[in-house]
């Protein structure tokens, strides 16, 4: 799958879980290919500082495929 599409899905997850959040910056790095023949997951969790959200995607075997960080204003 196209890496920027997965990055967009990660941001969509952030918007769904934190609809009032304003994103100041977003960085992502593709770590491993994601193929559309298998399901994959997008995941995220806020960090303790209250301004950073760690986001990631994983394939059907649980392998990390994309790692991302969003900083909120």
Coordinates of N, CA and C in Angstrom, one line a residue:
X1 N 0.8 -1.2 0.0 CA 0.0 0.0 0.0 C 0.9 1.2 0.0
X2 N 0.3 2.3 -0.4 CA 1.0 3.6 -0.5 C 1.2 4.1 0.9
X3 N 2.5 4.4 1.2 CA 2.9 4.9 2.5 C 2.1 6.1 3.0
X4 N 2.0 7.2 2.2 CA 1.2 8.3 2.6 C -0.2 8.0 2.9
X5 N -0.8 7.0 2.3 CA -2.2 6.6 2.6 C -2.2 6.1 4.0
X6 N -1.3 5.3 4.4 CA -1.3 4.7 5.8 C -1.0 5.9 6.8
X7 N -0.2 6.8 6.4 CA 0.1 8.0 7.3 C -1.2 8.8 7.4
X8 N -2.0 8.9 6.4 CA -3.3 9.6 6.5 C -4.3 8.9 7.4
X9 N -4.3 7.5 7.3 CA -5.1 6.7 8.2 C -4.7 6.9 9.6
X10 N -3.4 7.1 9.9 CA -3.0 7.3 11.3 C -3.5 8.7 11.8
X11 N -3.4 9.7 10.9 CA -4.0 11.0 11.3 C -5.5 10.9 11.5
X12 N -6.2 10.1 10.6 CA -7.6 9.9 10.8 C -8.0 9.3 12.2
X13 N -7.1 8.3 12.6 CA -7.3 7.7 13.9 C -7.2 8.8 15.0
X14 N -6.2 9.6 14.9 CA -6.0 10.7 15.8 C -7.2 11.6 15.9
X15 N -7.7 12.0 14.7 CA -8.9 12.9 14.6 C -10.1 12.2 15.2
X16 N -10.2 10.9 15.0 CA -11.4 10.2 15.6 C -11.3 10.1 17.1
X17 N -10.1 9.9 17.6 CA -10.0 9.7 19.1 C -9.9 11.0 19.8
X18 N -9.3 12.0 19.2 CA -9.1 13.4 19.8 C -9.6 14.4 18.8
X19 N -10.9 14.5 18.6 CA -11.4 15.4 17.6 C -11.1 16.9 17.8
X20 N -10.9 17.3 19.0 CA -10.6 18.8 19.3 C -9.1 19.1 19.2
X21 N -8.3 18.1 19.0 CA -6.8 18.3 18.9 C -6.4 19.1 17.7
X22 N -5.4 19.9 17.9 CA -4.8 20.6 16.8 C -3.4 20.1 16.6
X23 N -3.1 19.6 15.4 CA -1.8 19.0 15.2 C -0.8 20.1 14.7
X24 N 0.3 20.3 15.5 CA 1.3 21.3 15.2 C 2.3 20.7 14.2
X25 N 2.6 19.4 14.4 CA 3.6 18.7 13.5 C 3.3 17.2 13.4
X26 N 3.6 16.6 12.3 CA 3.4 15.2 12.1 C 4.6 14.6 11.4
X27 N 5.2 13.5 11.9 CA 6.3 12.9 11.2 C 6.0 11.4 11.2
X28 N 6.3 10.8 10.0 CA 6.1 9.4 9.9 C 7.3 8.7 9.1
X29 N 7.5 7.5 9.4 CA 8.5 6.7 8.7 C 8.0 5.3 8.4
X30 N 8.0 4.9 7.2 CA 7.7 3.6 6.8 C 8.8 2.7 7.2
X31 N 8.5 1.6 7.9 CA 9.5 0.7 8.4 C 9.5 -0.7 7.6
X32 N 8.3 -1.0 7.1 CA 8.2 -2.3 6.4 C 7.0 -2.2 5.5
X33 N 7.0 -2.9 4.4 CA 5.9 -2.8 3.4 C 4.6 -3.3 4.0
X34 N 3.5 -2.7 3.6 CA 2.2 -3.2 3.9 C 1.5 -3.6 2.6
X35 N 1.0 -4.8 2.6 CA 0.4 -5.3 1.4 C -1.1 -5.4 1.6
X36 N -1.9 -5.0 0.5 CA -3.3 -5.0 0.6 C -4.0 -6.3 0.6
X37 N -3.3 -7.4 0.5 CA -3.9 -8.7 0.5 C -4.2 -9.2 1.9
X38 N -3.7 -8.5 2.9 CA -3.9 -8.9 4.3 C -4.4 -7.7 5.1
X39 N -5.2 -7.9 6.1 CA -5.6 -6.8 7.0 C -4.4 -6.2 7.7
X40 N -4.6 -5.0 8.1 CA -3.5 -4.3 8.9 C -4.3 -3.4 9.9
X41 N -3.5 -2.9 10.9 CA -4.1 -2.1 12.0 C -3.4 -0.8 12.1
X42 N -4.1 0.2 12.5 CA -3.6 1.5 12.8 C -3.8 1.7 14.3
X43 N -2.8 2.1 15.0 CA -2.8 2.2 16.5 C -2.3 3.5 17.0
X44 N -2.6 3.9 18.2 CA -2.0 5.1 18.7 C -2.3 5.3 20.2
X45 N -1.4 6.1 20.8 CA -1.6 6.4 22.3 C -0.9 7.7 22.6
X46 N -1.6 8.5 23.4 CA -1.0 9.8 23.9 C 0.2 9.5 24.8
X47 N 1.2 10.3 24.8 CA 2.3 10.1 25.7 C 2.1 10.9 26.9
X48 N 2.9 10.7 28.0 CA 2.7 11.4 29.3 C 2.8 12.9 29.3
X49 N 3.5 13.4 28.3 CA 3.6 14.9 28.2 C 2.3 15.6 27.9
X50 N 1.3 14.9 27.4 CA 0.0 15.5 27.0 C 0.0 16.2 25.7
X51 N 1.1 16.3 25.0 CA 1.2 17.0 23.7 C 1.7 16.2 22.6
X52 N 2.1 15.0 22.9 CA 2.7 14.1 21.9 C 1.8 12.8 21.8
X53 N 1.6 12.4 20.6 CA 0.8 11.1 20.3 C 1.7 10.2 19.5
X54 N 1.9 9.0 20.0 CA 2.7 8.0 19.2 C 1.6 7.2 18.4
X55 N 1.9 7.1 17.1 CA 1.0 6.4 16.2 C 1.8 5.4 15.5
X56 N 1.2 4.2 15.1 CA 1.9 3.2 14.4 C 0.9 2.3 13.6
X57 N 1.4 1.7 12.6 CA 0.6 0.7 11.9 C 1.3 -0.7 12.0
X58 N 0.6 -1.7 12.0 CA 1.2 -3.1 12.0 C 0.4 -4.0 11.1
X59 N 1.1 -5.0 10.5 CA 0.5 -5.9 9.6 C -0.2 -7.0 10.3
X60 N -0.7 -7.9 9.5 CA -1.6 -9.0 10.1 C -0.8 -9.9 11.0
X61 N 0.6 -9.9 10.9 CA 1.4 -10.7 11.8 C 1.9 -9.9 13.0
X62 N 1.5 -8.7 13.1 CA 1.9 -7.9 14.2 C 3.2 -7.1 14.0
X63 N 3.8 -7.2 12.8 CA 5.0 -6.5 12.5 C 4.7 -5.0 12.4
X64 N 5.6 -4.2 12.9 CA 5.5 -2.7 12.8 C 5.8 -2.4 11.3
X65 N 4.8 -1.6 10.7 CA 5.0 -1.2 9.3 C 5.2 0.3 9.1
X66 N 4.7 1.1 10.1 CA 4.9 2.5 10.0 C 4.9 3.0 11.5
X67 N 5.8 4.0 11.7 CA 6.0 4.6 13.0 C 5.8 6.1 12.8
X68 N 5.0 6.7 13.7 CA 4.7 8.2 13.5 C 4.6 8.9 14.9
X69 N 4.7 10.2 14.8 CA 4.6 11.0 16.0 C 3.8 12.3 15.6
X70 N 2.8 12.6 16.3 CA 2.1 13.9 16.2 C 2.3 14.7 17.4
X71 N 2.6 16.0 17.2 CA 2.8 16.9 18.3 C 1.6 17.9 18.2
X72 N 0.9 18.0 19.3 CA -0.3 18.8 19.4 C 0.0 20.2 19.9
X73 N -0.8 21.2 19.6 CA -0.6 22.5 20.1 C -1.3 22.7 21.4

